[in-house]
Amino acid sequence: MNNAQIAAKFEMLADLLEFQGANSFRIRAYRNAARTIESLSQQISAIIEDGSQKLTDLEGIGKDLAEKCQVLVETGKLPQLEELQKKIPQSVLAMLRIPGLGPKKAAVIYKELGIATLDELKQACIEERVRALKGFGAKTEQTILNGIDLAATAEDRVFWARADHLVQRLRKHLESVDGVEQLSFAGSYRRGKETVGDIDILTVADSPTAAMDRLGEFPDLDEVIARGDTKMSIRLVNNMQVDLRVVPAKSYGAALQYFTGSKEHNVKVRGIAKQLGMKINEYGVFKIEEDGSETYLAGETEKDVYAALDLPWFPPELRENREEFKLAETGFPELITVEDIVGDMHMHTDATDGLNTLEEMIEAAIAKGYQYIAITDHSKRVSMANGLDAERLLAQWKEIDKLRSKYEGKIEVLKGLECDILEQGGMDLPDEVLEQGDWIIASVHYGQNQPKQQITDRIIGALENPNIAIVAHPTGRLINKREAYEVDLEAVFQCAKENRKFVELNANPARLDLNDIQCHAAKLRGIPIGINSDAHKIDGLDVMRYGMMQARRAGLTKQDVVNTRPWKEIRKLLGRD
Ligand code: DGT
Ligand code: CA
Ligand code: CA
Ligand code: ZN
């Protein structure tokens, strides 16, 4: 049993325990362990076999988990998991993804109505059978109905970051096949979409059989769904599908273009070809002759393919049939890259809910080569995160003042705060305190169910406060988990523009908030966008590159982004100098 398979077992165990309403610490322990194991460079089985290292030395692996790993490696099974799986069908777990439907209510639905799938549940809601259950009601039924689509998507799509992790491993795995000349990952992954449905691989190989055999040996394989002469689909233990296509070299560019998509982009491209008396498909671009026969014009590279249609090569992130065909005429913007980022302006320390100390975060940021960072712990309203009151905040800022001389010439550390916007409006800490900081972020964490006008007013109130520089994760959505709160973004943008304030693109792969379309709208209004990690530990700083994908999809350039500039310039943008 390999690491991916062990991790999948622990995830499954956590899901089933959650459905049973087990202790949340235990559930989290299994989930953390799954994540640790998945990202280990060494196989658990190898660690056990060679005996030089103890499993319990691994982060998040205690005695109980180490024993379970041992059992899994030896037998491939986990008795506790098998027991649970006998009692609970796997399909009911999808219900847990419905926002507002906890494990207890899900269990009632399963037991009382015998409902085991999202489709059945939707039907039951429409027929008003759910509201009749004890402890439910019309309102709960409506909440469930509203959340079913989100839950259904969450079943089918993973975060881009997760897909990327798999892609890196698939690449390594397939590169080693003799005679593989080209290898690309197409589809929504290549377009940098925030979630990915399945992974599309294209390759040119001397022997399609050898390439497909090798894919069949991928450690995370669950089953081979289909296999033909040049095409193969597999399912992985995490339920994700991977499609492999082996294509001839002269069609490689055409196939890459076709399978990168999006469908909408391709429909448009096909229309353009038709107008030119040509035809485009996954094999190439062809000229339709007068006698109806076809002559191959291009197909080897994507650039050739587009050029044959008198089009420039399109950055994959823009291929959504939004405005890329208009841009093709005037020239594409020079899309931002992670190298353009010179600072990170949203991160937490162990003073609140972060894992690392202030100095550890600073050192990590220096290692990344940043010019500056802002330390932005939570304010006191976020009591769950041990948010800072005025006294603790001022003490932290004093500490930063002291550290400034130590780190002079290496990095500039800004005195920041992620200040909550209170439910009734207004900031969580008084202006006399906020005005002593360099960089105050405003966030909505509470009262997310308020009516649109109320939430909008709260955010606008914050942006009108001269001490606030930016609103973080402006819509509050959590991908696959929670819809955005109701907010009038147009009004927020208007206010930001008038007050020379910024909006955030939070780079956490679970947030990516603002999303691509919203970032684009902010850009059009000339509002600078801050792309920040919201790191809660030193590794958390690395999520910046996920924010880049979303930013590129939004068409952002270096000039559109706050933290591509020196801190002094940012102050000027805010009208502070
Ligand atoms: P996903 O996997 O749901 O995240 O999204 P994609 O975009 O990766 O879609 P997928 O995997 O179904 O197909 C990959 C690309 O192949 C898609 O973006 C465009 C192309 N493609 C697939 N099927 C069709 C089709 O029926 N018509 C056209 N025009 N293109 C297609
Ligand atoms: Ca795909
Ligand atoms: Ca596919
Ligand atoms: Zn934060």
PDB file of N, CA and C in Angstrom, residues 40 44 179 181 227 241 267 343 349 384 433 445 476 481 516 530:
ATOM      1  N   LEU A  40       4.511  13.339   1.776  1.00  0.00           N
ATOM      2  CA  LEU A  40       5.821  12.788   2.167  1.00  0.00           C
ATOM      3  C   LEU A  40       6.628  12.410   0.926  1.00  0.00           C
ATOM      4  N   ILE A  44       5.658   5.439   3.268  1.00  0.00           N
ATOM      5  CA  ILE A  44       5.438   4.931   4.629  1.00  0.00           C
ATOM      6  C   ILE A  44       5.933   3.484   4.736  1.00  0.00           C
ATOM      7  N   GLY A 179      11.108   6.938 -25.122  1.00  0.00           N
ATOM      8  CA  GLY A 179      10.424   7.320 -26.359  1.00  0.00           C
ATOM      9  C   GLY A 179       9.298   8.311 -26.183  1.00  0.00           C
ATOM     10  N   GLU A 181       8.333  11.842 -26.231  1.00  0.00           N
ATOM     11  CA  GLU A 181       9.012  13.041 -26.719  1.00  0.00           C
ATOM     12  C   GLU A 181       8.367  14.314 -26.211  1.00  0.00           C
ATOM     13  N   ARG A 227      -9.510   1.632 -22.161  1.00  0.00           N
ATOM     14  CA  ARG A 227      -8.219   1.682 -22.832  1.00  0.00           C
ATOM     15  C   ARG A 227      -8.385   1.275 -24.294  1.00  0.00           C
ATOM     16  N   GLN A 241     -10.407  11.530 -12.269  1.00  0.00           N
ATOM     17  CA  GLN A 241     -10.172  10.841 -13.537  1.00  0.00           C
ATOM     18  C   GLN A 241      -8.995  11.469 -14.276  1.00  0.00           C
ATOM     19  N   VAL A 267     -15.071  26.687 -29.985  1.00  0.00           N
ATOM     20  CA  VAL A 267     -16.205  26.914 -30.883  1.00  0.00           C
ATOM     21  C   VAL A 267     -15.934  28.156 -31.725  1.00  0.00           C
ATOM     22  N   GLY A 343       6.357  41.580  -2.432  1.00  0.00           N
ATOM     23  CA  GLY A 343       6.008  41.568  -1.008  1.00  0.00           C
ATOM     24  C   GLY A 343       4.722  40.812  -0.783  1.00  0.00           C
ATOM     25  N   THR A 349       0.641  35.179  12.592  1.00  0.00           N
ATOM     26  CA  THR A 349       1.694  34.562  13.414  1.00  0.00           C
ATOM     27  C   THR A 349       1.047  33.808  14.568  1.00  0.00           C
ATOM     28  N   MET A 384     -12.034  33.126  18.575  1.00  0.00           N
ATOM     29  CA  MET A 384     -11.639  31.737  18.311  1.00  0.00           C
ATOM     30  C   MET A 384     -10.179  31.658  17.898  1.00  0.00           C
ATOM     31  N   VAL A 433      -5.745  53.579  17.751  1.00  0.00           N
ATOM     32  CA  VAL A 433      -4.826  52.444  17.659  1.00  0.00           C
ATOM     33  C   VAL A 433      -4.449  52.198  16.190  1.00  0.00           C
ATOM     34  N   HIS A 445     -15.793  38.660   8.906  1.00  0.00           N
ATOM     35  CA  HIS A 445     -15.795  37.241   9.311  1.00  0.00           C
ATOM     36  C   HIS A 445     -17.126  36.857   9.943  1.00  0.00           C
ATOM     37  N   GLY A 476     -16.024  36.500   0.701  1.00  0.00           N
ATOM     38  CA  GLY A 476     -16.151  35.479   1.745  1.00  0.00           C
ATOM     39  C   GLY A 476     -16.408  34.069   1.254  1.00  0.00           C
ATOM     40  N   LYS A 481     -17.378  24.989  -0.768  1.00  0.00           N
ATOM     41  CA  LYS A 481     -17.827  24.857   0.599  1.00  0.00           C
ATOM     42  C   LYS A 481     -18.858  25.882   1.034  1.00  0.00           C
ATOM     43  N   ASP A 516     -11.674  35.454 -10.754  1.00  0.00           N
ATOM     44  CA  ASP A 516     -11.122  36.037 -11.985  1.00  0.00           C
ATOM     45  C   ASP A 516     -12.000  37.152 -12.566  1.00  0.00           C
ATOM     46  N   GLY A 530      -4.466  43.750  -4.443  1.00  0.00           N
ATOM     47  CA  GLY A 530      -3.394  43.184  -3.630  1.00  0.00           C
ATOM     48  C   GLY A 530      -3.519  41.672  -3.647  1.00  0.00           C
TER      49      GLY A 530
END
